[in-house]
Amino acid sequence: MTSRIPRDSRLRLVRPRTLAAAPRAMTQRPARRSAPRPPEGTPAPAELARMARAVLAGAARVARWADTALSPGRDRDTADPDGGSGSGSKGALSDESAERAADDLGLTPDQVRADWDVARLAGLVEVHGGTARPGWRLRAWHRDDSAVLRGWVAFFDAWSIAHPGPDGHEPAAVAEVVSAMPQVLSFLQLSAGPVPVPQLLDLLEQRVTELRTERCEIPYGPQPEPVSEPSPEGTPLAPLLDWALHALAAVGALTCGDGQATLTPLGSWAVWVKLEQICVAAQSPAGNIEQGAEDMLRGCAQLRPNAARAEYRAWLAARPVGSAVTELLAAARGEDALLRGLAFEALRVVGAPAEPDVRAVADETPLRPYALLWLAEHDGHDPEDAHLVLTREEATWLWVDTAAAVADHGEAPLLVRHLESAVQPTVPQLLDEVRAVGHPRTVQVLVALAAAHPDPALAKAVRRAAFQVHTGAH
């Protein structure tokens, strides 16, 4: 009797583009939401970017100098490991490099170091281990206004690092002022004009008092005279407000003079963006905003695509981008393949700021196909064709990983339909390459596929392949 096992059964393939959607086998690609409009009178993005380029011009010049002068290749390290007698932090310029740059650019070494520090804060230079290299924002400096604006916002967020607090003040008091300044900036933004500094001081004092109350640091009842170092409650806030306003002026967020402070167009736009993010975070549709990345992704697994994307936005708006990306990649490294795909969907919402971290994990086998697809889309490939950047082996690994997600969280018919996204034209070829790729879930995937497939002959062939992988037979 002739065997019913198909020896060259042709998979009924749809177009290869289905592989590009493999990480989203449980969902569809969500539609873009329209962005909220900034307040009337806000300059156009191109004009805001021109202002940001002016603020960061010195930093960009030093970063470009380092890219060409310190590196023989465009992608090689461009800074000296551990800055020697410079700032002493990793990725800082050594004295020798600072002097070279000063000679080449007509600056002093101190100016070079200051511009270099700004370049690092703005993402024009990225520190990796003990070295620094050109950031993606430097590459996009002249062609991408949004990259320039993101770089300036990163610099704006780091104003207290770029201009550390004055000497002679309690560190705790300085930290309180830094924590209170967002409310001061929000008041300036809502005022849409000059505000007297005494009025800002009153607001700052109120906010600092609220912060202390939230920490239960307001003494209740008569208190003995302090016998140790003075507490931050006794620190006058006027000098610290003066420091904060001048530091924010130095990063281009506001102007201060004649006893008044006014947000610049850049500063007003940035504060508006922050307020919008807070509003988005407050409207978290599924209530996952307080969860860690893994629990948030699990909560989004059953949401429709648009709802999941809104949840990603809300979750991201409530935390710093760097830590959010780190959390998402940690979740992607776990054993749940569905969370791996969802983590990279959330990283698509992050966009360009996630690029260095995604590129860094592209050498990790479990994450490589996801990272390559993300990078291809980020670099402008049509999502329908992004799968073309994968090798046959990478595509097969992704097929197995997605099948594992479907097997764990989907239904049998969906797993059967997943066969259509394989790049192999026949079942025997698919099974051979699946066995060769070495995915840790290969056996479970093949067993689940065999149990789900209605064709007895094909199911038998798949079960045999699962047994061979399990026993190590060829």
XYZ file of N, CA and C in Angstrom, residues 89-248:
480
model
N 34.510 60.312 34.020
C 33.435 59.367 33.774
C 33.676 58.647 32.469
N 33.060 57.498 32.343
C 33.252 56.713 31.130
C 32.735 57.470 29.916
N 33.503 57.407 28.839
C 33.108 58.070 27.619
C 33.528 59.513 27.547
N 34.208 60.033 28.566
C 34.669 61.420 28.518
C 35.943 61.507 27.694
N 36.211 62.688 27.165
C 37.423 62.894 26.380
C 38.639 62.973 27.294
N 39.725 62.410 26.846
C 40.978 62.553 27.577
C 41.535 63.959 27.374
N 42.508 64.310 28.191
C 43.138 65.627 28.037
C 43.721 65.796 26.639
N 44.356 64.731 26.154
C 44.990 64.805 24.829
C 43.954 65.077 23.744
N 42.821 64.352 23.787
C 41.789 64.551 22.770
C 41.143 65.921 22.901
N 40.925 66.374 24.132
C 40.329 67.695 24.330
C 41.233 68.782 23.765
N 42.538 68.643 23.943
C 43.476 69.641 23.415
C 43.522 69.598 21.890
N 43.471 68.393 21.309
C 43.426 68.278 19.850
C 42.188 68.966 19.299
N 41.045 68.699 19.929
C 39.804 69.310 19.463
C 39.858 70.821 19.607
N 40.420 71.293 20.722
C 40.513 72.737 20.926
C 41.347 73.396 19.832
N 42.458 72.770 19.472
C 43.298 73.310 18.411
C 42.565 73.309 17.071
N 41.874 72.207 16.781
C 41.209 72.079 15.483
C 39.992 72.999 15.362
N 39.300 73.223 16.476
C 38.045 73.960 16.418
C 38.168 75.408 16.893
N 39.350 75.800 17.343
C 39.518 77.165 17.815
C 38.827 77.434 19.136
N 38.790 76.431 20.016
C 38.147 76.556 21.323
C 39.175 76.305 22.412
N 38.759 76.457 23.656
C 39.594 76.050 24.781
C 39.251 74.611 25.137
N 40.152 73.883 25.796
C 39.821 72.511 26.215
C 38.585 72.442 27.104
N 38.391 73.436 27.959
C 37.206 73.425 28.816
C 35.933 73.570 27.992
N 35.971 74.402 26.962
C 34.797 74.534 26.090
C 34.508 73.231 25.359
N 35.578 72.564 24.932
C 35.398 71.284 24.245
C 34.748 70.271 25.178
N 35.237 70.192 26.415
C 34.664 69.234 27.362
C 33.209 69.560 27.659
N 32.899 70.850 27.788
C 31.511 71.239 28.050
C 30.609 70.841 26.884
N 31.061 71.110 25.654
C 30.261 70.733 24.488
C 30.140 69.212 24.358
N 31.205 68.512 24.717
C 31.172 67.047 24.663
C 30.135 66.495 25.649
N 30.100 67.077 26.849
C 29.114 66.633 27.835
C 27.698 66.894 27.338
N 27.473 68.027 26.691
C 26.154 68.314 26.131
C 25.812 67.301 25.035
N 26.805 66.969 24.207
C 26.576 65.989 23.137
C 26.150 64.647 23.709
N 26.737 64.266 24.813
C 26.359 62.994 25.441
C 24.940 63.066 25.980
N 24.599 64.178 26.644
C 23.257 64.319 27.210
C 22.192 64.364 26.121
N 22.526 64.932 24.971
C 21.558 65.067 23.878
C 21.514 63.841 22.972
N 22.333 62.854 23.227
C 22.324 61.652 22.402
C 23.067 61.790 21.102
N 23.827 62.871 20.927
C 24.665 62.988 19.737
C 25.870 62.065 19.847
N 26.210 61.720 21.066
C 27.257 60.756 21.357
C 26.659 59.745 22.327
N 26.890 58.478 22.076
C 26.356 57.421 22.933
C 27.502 56.657 23.576
N 27.404 56.459 24.874
C 28.437 55.746 25.616
C 28.087 54.266 25.656
N 29.035 53.432 25.260
C 28.886 51.981 25.299
C 30.076 51.423 26.072
N 29.808 50.970 27.288
C 30.919 50.492 28.112
C 31.844 51.642 28.442
N 33.092 51.501 28.088
C 34.071 52.532 28.387
C 34.365 53.458 27.235
N 33.616 53.360 26.158
C 33.888 54.199 24.994
C 32.616 54.909 24.553
N 32.786 55.899 23.708
C 31.645 56.634 23.157
C 31.742 56.616 21.648
N 30.596 56.668 21.004
C 30.555 56.639 19.542
C 29.437 57.550 19.048
N 29.433 57.906 17.776
C 28.384 58.805 17.266
C 27.007 58.205 17.474
N 26.073 59.021 17.939
C 24.708 58.578 18.125
C 23.900 58.700 16.841
N 22.749 58.030 16.822
C 21.908 58.077 15.621
C 21.423 59.501 15.360
N 21.302 60.303 16.415
C 20.832 61.679 16.202
C 21.857 62.505 15.438
N 23.141 62.218 15.639
C 24.164 62.930 14.879
C 24.059 62.567 13.402
N 23.799 61.289 13.108
C 23.654 60.847 11.723
C 22.458 61.534 11.048
N 21.408 61.792 11.849
C 20.179 62.361 11.279
C 20.104 63.866 11.470
N 21.210 64.489 11.876
C 21.192 65.883 12.313
C 20.628 66.837 11.270
N 21.000 66.663 10.007
C 20.593 67.625 8.978
C 19.321 67.220 8.238
N 18.877 65.985 8.414
C 17.740 65.531 7.613
C 16.491 65.221 8.424
N 16.611 65.125 9.745
C 15.482 64.669 10.557
C 15.230 65.663 11.683
N 14.238 66.532 11.494
C 13.915 67.527 12.522
C 13.470 66.875 13.820
N 12.728 65.777 13.725
C 12.247 65.121 14.948
C 13.408 64.575 15.766
N 14.457 64.076 15.103
C 15.625 63.583 15.829
C 16.315 64.727 16.570
N 16.403 65.878 15.932
C 17.017 67.045 16.574
C 16.197 67.470 17.786
N 14.881 67.503 17.638
C 14.025 67.925 18.750
C 14.085 66.930 19.897
N 14.140 65.642 19.580
C 14.281 64.656 20.663
C 15.599 64.834 21.392
N 16.642 65.145 20.634
C 17.933 65.385 21.268
C 17.888 66.583 22.196
N 17.224 67.660 21.752
C 17.141 68.828 22.615
C 16.299 68.540 23.856
N 15.200 67.798 23.701
C 14.366 67.458 24.858
C 15.164 66.621 25.861
N 16.004 65.711 25.361
C 16.851 64.932 26.270
C 17.793 65.847 27.044
N 18.340 66.856 26.365
C 19.203 67.840 27.018
C 18.400 68.661 28.029
N 17.197 69.070 27.642
C 16.310 69.824 28.525
C 15.976 69.014 29.776
N 15.677 67.732 29.607
C 15.373 66.878 30.759
C 16.553 66.771 31.718
N 17.762 66.927 31.193
C 18.981 66.755 32.008
C 19.562 68.101 32.445
N 18.730 69.136 32.544
C 19.254 70.475 32.853
C 20.021 70.507 34.171
N 19.554 69.756 35.161
C 20.219 69.788 36.474
C 21.515 69.000 36.470
N 21.705 68.135 35.462
C 22.981 67.419 35.313
C 23.960 68.280 34.531
N 23.445 68.955 33.515
C 24.309 69.834 32.720
C 24.830 71.002 33.544
N 24.043 71.434 34.520
C 24.434 72.570 35.369
C 24.155 72.184 36.819
N 25.078 71.470 37.462
C 24.848 70.958 38.821
C 24.534 72.072 39.803
N 23.866 71.676 40.888
C 23.457 72.628 41.918
C 24.637 73.371 42.524
N 24.380 74.585 43.033
C 25.460 75.401 43.589
C 26.034 74.794 44.863
N 27.289 75.084 45.109
C 27.932 74.606 46.327
C 27.321 75.308 47.539
N 27.452 74.652 48.681
C 26.995 75.262 49.920
C 25.545 75.040 50.232
N 24.841 74.211 49.443
C 23.433 73.923 49.712
C 23.263 72.436 49.963
N 22.307 72.116 50.825
C 22.036 70.721 51.138
C 21.623 69.958 49.876
N 22.240 68.811 49.594
C 21.817 68.036 48.414
C 20.335 67.703 48.428
N 19.775 67.449 49.611
C 18.346 67.121 49.675
C 17.497 68.299 49.221
N 17.911 69.519 49.594
C 17.156 70.701 49.170
C 17.261 70.901 47.669
N 18.450 70.676 47.110
C 18.620 70.780 45.662
C 17.710 69.768 44.956
N 17.656 68.537 45.474
C 16.816 67.503 44.870
C 15.344 67.889 44.938
N 14.930 68.530 46.038
C 13.539 68.964 46.152
C 13.211 70.019 45.100
N 14.118 70.937 44.877
C 13.877 71.979 43.878
C 13.788 71.367 42.485
N 14.679 70.426 42.182
C 14.618 69.746 40.883
C 13.278 69.040 40.702
N 12.793 68.379 41.773
C 11.505 67.681 41.693
C 10.334 68.642 41.551
N 10.482 69.855 42.096
C 9.381 70.821 42.068
C 9.340 71.646 40.787
N 10.449 71.705 40.053
C 10.503 72.598 38.891
C 9.510 72.261 37.781
N 9.115 70.995 37.555
C 8.098 70.755 36.525
C 6.810 71.544 36.754
N 6.403 71.694 38.017
C 5.203 72.474 38.266
C 5.448 73.951 37.981
N 6.641 74.440 38.315
C 6.979 75.827 37.998
C 6.964 76.039 36.490
N 7.538 75.114 35.753
C 7.556 75.223 34.296
C 6.147 75.137 33.713
N 5.307 74.289 34.283
C 3.928 74.184 33.808
C 3.193 75.505 34.009
N 3.443 76.150 35.148
C 2.824 77.453 35.403
C 3.302 78.488 34.382
N 4.595 78.465 34.079
C 5.123 79.373 33.066
C 4.476 79.111 31.713
N 4.292 77.846 31.383
C 3.718 77.496 30.081
C 2.262 77.940 29.992
N 1.512 77.753 31.063
C 0.108 78.152 31.068
C -0.035 79.672 31.089
N 0.952 80.359 31.674
C 0.900 81.821 31.726
C 1.150 82.439 30.364
N 1.905 81.746 29.515
C 2.171 82.195 28.134
C 2.740 83.610 28.090
N 3.622 83.902 29.030
C 4.242 85.217 29.044
C 5.145 85.368 30.251
N 5.729 86.542 30.445
C 6.636 86.748 31.572
C 5.913 86.577 32.907
N 6.605 85.989 33.871
C 6.076 85.809 35.226
C 7.115 86.340 36.197
N 6.719 87.184 37.161
C 7.684 87.697 38.131
C 8.321 86.569 38.945
N 9.602 86.684 39.181
C 10.316 85.652 39.930
C 9.744 85.466 41.327
N 9.341 86.541 42.073
C 8.742 86.315 43.399
C 7.508 85.415 43.341
N 6.727 85.538 42.265
C 5.555 84.669 42.132
C 5.986 83.213 41.923
N 7.048 83.004 41.151
C 7.571 81.655 40.957
C 8.144 81.103 42.258
N 8.761 81.971 43.055
C 9.304 81.526 44.339
C 8.192 81.059 45.268
N 7.078 81.800 45.298
C 5.942 81.367 46.118
C 5.451 79.992 45.674
N 5.349 79.801 44.360
C 4.894 78.512 43.841
C 5.886 77.409 44.188
N 7.178 77.705 44.060
C 8.193 76.707 44.385
C 8.109 76.311 45.854
N 7.960 77.287 46.735
C 7.874 76.980 48.165
C 6.652 76.120 48.471
N 5.530 76.423 47.820
C 4.331 75.607 48.020
C 4.560 74.168 47.569
N 5.186 74.025 46.402
C 5.402 72.676 45.877
C 6.383 71.897 46.738
N 7.437 72.531 47.202
C 8.394 71.849 48.068
C 7.717 71.429 49.364
N 6.856 72.286 49.890
C 6.109 71.918 51.101
C 5.229 70.704 50.841
N 4.585 70.661 49.671
C 3.759 69.499 49.324
C 4.606 68.233 49.246
N 5.789 68.338 48.657
C 6.665 67.168 48.555
C 7.058 66.667 49.938
N 7.358 67.583 50.852
C 7.734 67.164 52.201
C 6.545 66.548 52.928
N 5.360 67.112 52.696
C 4.162 66.552 53.326
C 3.897 65.140 52.830
N 4.075 64.930 51.531
C 3.866 63.594 50.972
C 4.815 62.583 51.578
N 5.995 63.060 51.989
C 6.963 62.166 52.631
C 6.827 62.178 54.146
N 5.802 62.879 54.626
C 5.560 62.969 56.069
C 6.760 63.558 56.791
N 7.354 64.601 56.227
C 8.520 65.211 56.833
C 8.198 66.535 57.534
N 6.912 66.923 57.579
C 6.546 68.152 58.283
C 6.425 67.831 59.768
N 7.213 68.448 60.629
C 7.139 68.156 62.073
C 5.759 68.523 62.613
N 5.284 67.710 63.565
C 3.994 67.965 64.196
C 4.232 68.288 65.661
N 3.735 69.445 66.121
C 3.887 69.830 67.511
C 5.248 70.409 67.792
N 5.487 70.771 69.048
C 6.779 71.364 69.431
C 7.922 70.402 69.160
N 9.001 70.923 68.642
C 10.160 70.104 68.318
C 11.389 70.670 69.021
N 12.298 69.809 69.508
C 13.529 70.306 70.108
C 14.412 70.958 69.062
N 15.283 71.811 69.525
C 16.227 72.445 68.618
C 17.140 71.388 67.998
N 17.426 71.476 66.720
C 18.315 70.481 66.097
C 19.715 70.592 66.658
N 20.321 69.426 66.855
C 21.680 69.400 67.378
C 22.650 68.853 66.356
N 22.131 68.427 65.220
C 23.001 67.896 64.173
C 22.976 68.848 62.998
N 23.329 68.341 61.829
C 23.370 69.190 60.640
C 21.975 69.709 60.318
N 21.880 70.920 59.791
C 20.562 71.471 59.483
C 19.853 70.650 58.421
N 18.531 70.565 58.538
C 17.734 69.812 57.576
C 17.422 70.695 56.383
N 16.984 70.112 55.279
C 16.684 70.915 54.100
C 15.541 71.889 54.310
N 14.696 71.651 55.383
C 13.594 72.584 55.629
C 14.098 73.994 55.904
N 15.327 74.109 56.427
C 15.852 75.426 56.757
C 16.608 76.080 55.627
N 16.662 75.436 54.460
C 17.416 75.978 53.330
C 16.590 77.022 52.591
N 17.094 78.245 52.428
C 16.350 79.238 51.640
C 16.275 78.800 50.187
N 15.097 78.952 49.608
C 14.882 78.456 48.246
C 15.176 79.494 47.173
N 15.265 80.767 47.539
C 15.490 81.800 46.520
C 16.781 81.575 45.734
N 17.921 81.282 46.393
C 19.134 81.029 45.600
C 19.011 79.796 44.709
N 18.289 78.799 45.196
C 18.140 77.585 44.385
C 17.210 77.827 43.201
N 16.184 78.656 43.397
C 15.342 79.011 42.252
C 16.154 79.790 41.231
N 16.993 80.692 41.706
C 17.840 81.467 40.792
C 18.751 80.538 40.000
N 19.333 79.549 40.680
C 20.168 78.563 39.976
C 19.354 77.799 38.937
N 18.166 77.324 39.313
C 17.357 76.525 38.395
C 16.954 77.339 37.167
N 16.555 78.582 37.372
C 16.142 79.407 36.233
C 17.303 79.668 35.288
N 18.474 79.950 35.835
C 19.627 80.200 34.967
C 20.100 78.918 34.276
N 19.980 77.781 34.957
C 20.345 76.512 34.320
C 19.404 76.201 33.170
N 18.110 76.432 33.373
C 17.140 76.209 32.301
C 17.325 77.205 31.172
